[in-house]
Structure formats: structure tokens, C-alpha cells
mmCIF file of C-alpha atoms in Angstrom:
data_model
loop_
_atom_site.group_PDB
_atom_site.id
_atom_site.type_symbol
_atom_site.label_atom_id
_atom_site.label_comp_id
_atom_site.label_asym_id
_atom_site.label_seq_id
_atom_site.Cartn_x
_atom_site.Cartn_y
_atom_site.Cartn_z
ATOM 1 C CA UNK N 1 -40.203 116.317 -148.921
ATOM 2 C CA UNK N 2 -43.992 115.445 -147.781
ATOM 3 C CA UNK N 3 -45.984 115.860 -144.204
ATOM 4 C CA UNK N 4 -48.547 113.436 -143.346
ATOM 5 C CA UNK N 5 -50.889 115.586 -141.020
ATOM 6 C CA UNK N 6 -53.568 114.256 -138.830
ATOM 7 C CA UNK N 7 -56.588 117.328 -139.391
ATOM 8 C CA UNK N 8 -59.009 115.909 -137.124
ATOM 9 C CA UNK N 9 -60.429 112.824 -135.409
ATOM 10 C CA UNK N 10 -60.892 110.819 -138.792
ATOM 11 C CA UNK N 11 -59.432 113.140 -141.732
ATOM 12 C CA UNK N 12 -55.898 113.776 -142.490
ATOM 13 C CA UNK N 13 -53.733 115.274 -145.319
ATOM 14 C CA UNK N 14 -50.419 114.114 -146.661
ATOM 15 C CA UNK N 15 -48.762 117.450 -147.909
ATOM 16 C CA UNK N 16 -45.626 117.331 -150.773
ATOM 17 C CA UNK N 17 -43.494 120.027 -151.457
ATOM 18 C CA UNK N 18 -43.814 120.154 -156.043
ATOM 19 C CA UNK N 19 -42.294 123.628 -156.390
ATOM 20 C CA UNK N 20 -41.893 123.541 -160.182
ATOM 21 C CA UNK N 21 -44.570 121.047 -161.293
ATOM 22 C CA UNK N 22 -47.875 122.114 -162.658
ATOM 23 C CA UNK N 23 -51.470 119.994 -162.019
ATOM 24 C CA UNK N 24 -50.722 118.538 -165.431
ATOM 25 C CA UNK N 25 -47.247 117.440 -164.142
ATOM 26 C CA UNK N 26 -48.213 115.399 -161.615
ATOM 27 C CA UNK N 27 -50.161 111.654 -161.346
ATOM 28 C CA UNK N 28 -52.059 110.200 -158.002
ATOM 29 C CA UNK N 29 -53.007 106.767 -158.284
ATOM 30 C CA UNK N 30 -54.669 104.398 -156.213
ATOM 31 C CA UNK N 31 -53.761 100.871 -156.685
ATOM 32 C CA UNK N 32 -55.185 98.826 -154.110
ATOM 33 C CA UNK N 33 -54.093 100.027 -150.702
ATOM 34 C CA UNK N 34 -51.212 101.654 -152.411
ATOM 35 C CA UNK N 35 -50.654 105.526 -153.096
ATOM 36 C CA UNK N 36 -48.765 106.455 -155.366
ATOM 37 C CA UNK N 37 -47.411 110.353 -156.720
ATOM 38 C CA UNK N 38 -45.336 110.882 -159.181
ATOM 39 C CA UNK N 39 -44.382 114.064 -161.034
ATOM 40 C CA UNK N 40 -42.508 114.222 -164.461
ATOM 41 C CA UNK N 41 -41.909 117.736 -166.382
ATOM 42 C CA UNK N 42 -41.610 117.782 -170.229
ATOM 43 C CA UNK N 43 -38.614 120.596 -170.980
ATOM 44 C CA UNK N 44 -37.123 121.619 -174.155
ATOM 45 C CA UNK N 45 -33.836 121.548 -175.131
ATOM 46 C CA UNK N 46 -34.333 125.360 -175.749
ATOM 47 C CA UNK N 47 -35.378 125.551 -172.067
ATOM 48 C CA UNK N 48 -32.884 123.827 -170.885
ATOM 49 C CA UNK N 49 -30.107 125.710 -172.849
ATOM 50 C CA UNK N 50 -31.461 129.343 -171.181
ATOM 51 C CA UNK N 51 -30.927 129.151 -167.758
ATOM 52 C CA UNK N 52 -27.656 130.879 -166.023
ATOM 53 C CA UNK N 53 -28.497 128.928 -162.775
ATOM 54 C CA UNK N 54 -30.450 126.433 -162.197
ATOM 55 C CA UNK N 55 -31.410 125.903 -158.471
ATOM 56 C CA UNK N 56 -34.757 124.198 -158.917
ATOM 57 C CA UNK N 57 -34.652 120.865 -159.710
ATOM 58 C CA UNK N 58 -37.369 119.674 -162.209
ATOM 59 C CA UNK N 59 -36.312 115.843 -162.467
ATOM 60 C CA UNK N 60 -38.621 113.269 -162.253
ATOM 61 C CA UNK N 61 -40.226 111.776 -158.535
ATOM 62 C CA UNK N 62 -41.963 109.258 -157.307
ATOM 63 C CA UNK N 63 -43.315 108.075 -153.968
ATOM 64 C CA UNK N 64 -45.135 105.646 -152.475
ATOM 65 C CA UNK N 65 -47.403 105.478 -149.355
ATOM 66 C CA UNK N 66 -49.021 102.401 -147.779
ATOM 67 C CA UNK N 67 -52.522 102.881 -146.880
ATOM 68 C CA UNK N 68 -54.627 101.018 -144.254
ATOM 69 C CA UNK N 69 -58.051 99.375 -145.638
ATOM 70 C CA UNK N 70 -59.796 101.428 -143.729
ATOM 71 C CA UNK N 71 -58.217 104.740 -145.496
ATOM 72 C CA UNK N 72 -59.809 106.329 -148.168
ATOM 73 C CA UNK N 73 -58.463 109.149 -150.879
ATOM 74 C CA UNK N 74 -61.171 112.032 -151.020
ATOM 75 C CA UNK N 75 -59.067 114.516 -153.304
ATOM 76 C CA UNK N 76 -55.930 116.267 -154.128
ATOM 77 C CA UNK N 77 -55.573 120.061 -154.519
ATOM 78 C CA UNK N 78 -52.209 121.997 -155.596
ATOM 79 C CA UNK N 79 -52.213 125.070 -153.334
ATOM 80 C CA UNK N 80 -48.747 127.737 -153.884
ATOM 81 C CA UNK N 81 -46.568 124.805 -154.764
ATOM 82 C CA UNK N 82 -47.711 122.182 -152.348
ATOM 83 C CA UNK N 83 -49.840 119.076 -153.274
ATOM 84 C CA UNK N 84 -52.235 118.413 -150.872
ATOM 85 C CA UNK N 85 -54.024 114.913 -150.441
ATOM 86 C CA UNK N 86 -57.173 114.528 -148.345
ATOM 87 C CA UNK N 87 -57.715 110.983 -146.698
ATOM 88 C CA UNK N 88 -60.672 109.955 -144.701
ATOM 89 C CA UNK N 89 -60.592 107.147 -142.095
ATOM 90 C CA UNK N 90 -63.933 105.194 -142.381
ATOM 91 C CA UNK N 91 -63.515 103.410 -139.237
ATOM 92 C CA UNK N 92 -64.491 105.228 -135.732
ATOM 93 C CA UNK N 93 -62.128 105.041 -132.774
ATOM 94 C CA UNK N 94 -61.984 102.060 -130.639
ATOM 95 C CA UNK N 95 -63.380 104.595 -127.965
ATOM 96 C CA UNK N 96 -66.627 104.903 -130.494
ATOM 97 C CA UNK N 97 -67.276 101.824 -131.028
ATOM 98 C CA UNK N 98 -70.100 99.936 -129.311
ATOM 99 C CA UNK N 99 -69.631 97.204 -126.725
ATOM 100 C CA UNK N 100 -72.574 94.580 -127.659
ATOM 101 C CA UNK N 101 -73.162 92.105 -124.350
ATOM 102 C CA UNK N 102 -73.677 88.649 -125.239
ATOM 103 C CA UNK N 103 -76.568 86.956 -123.809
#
């Protein structure tokens, strides 16, 4: 499950729920104007074998996101289970932007 959160005017945060995964776990990529997160955890058959219940589900995830041109990726933090990725419009507002005359 993810949020995509507008923070301000030009910043926003796309939010994933990871409970489970570790920094190491998990891989953000940019390719092009695609985002890309994906999260993979290495167990042990010993691991495996120890549980009485297993209610967390450790398998394997990806997801994509689509990101304008105009987007950029500033950083990704892990904070109590949630990934947390900071974008940054570059562009101003249409109501910013300058209205040049033509003479």
C-alpha cells in the first residue's frame, strides 16, 4: 500500500507501507521518467522453519510510478516501517509564471 502526498506548493512525498524490509532490502531506481521500488528479503530455510504464525508477509514487491519531466527524486528515508520518497516539482505554477507582452 503507498500514499502519494502533496507537502507543499512544489514538494511532495510518495509514502509505502515496507513493514518487514530493512534499508538494505529495498532498491529505488530512476530510469528515465520512471520510478521504480522494489523490495526483496533474503530468509533462511532455518528462518523459515521457526515461525508458529506467520502474519507478515516478506515476499518480494515491486512498483512502478510514472513521473512527469518536470519531477525530480530528492531522497528516500525509511522512518518506523514506512519508505518515504521526496519529489520536487521544478516547474512553478501556471499562476507564477510570467506573462511576457509581445511588441
Amino acid at each position: 500500500p503507498y500514499n502519494i502526498k502533496q507537502v507543499d506548493e512544489n514538494n511532495y512525498v510518495i509514502e509505502m507501507a515496507v513493514a518487514g524490509f530493512g534499508k538494505t532490502d529495498i532498491d529505488v531506481s530512476l530510469d528515465n521518467n520512471k520510478l521504480t521500488v522494489s523490495g526483496h528479503v533474503e530468509t533462511t530455510e532455518e528462518e523459515e522453519g521457526s515461525y508458529l504464525w506467520k502474519g507478515i508477509a516478506q515476499r518480494a514487491f515491486q512498483r512502478s510510478f510514472t513521473l512527469a519531466d518536470t519531477i525530480e527524486v530528492q531522497s528516500a528515508e525509511m522512518v518506523n516501517g514506512m519508505l518515504k520518497v521526496w519529489l520536487e516539482s521544478l516547474v512553478e505554477t501556471q499562476e507564477a509564471i510570467k506573462k511576457i507582452t509581445v511588441k
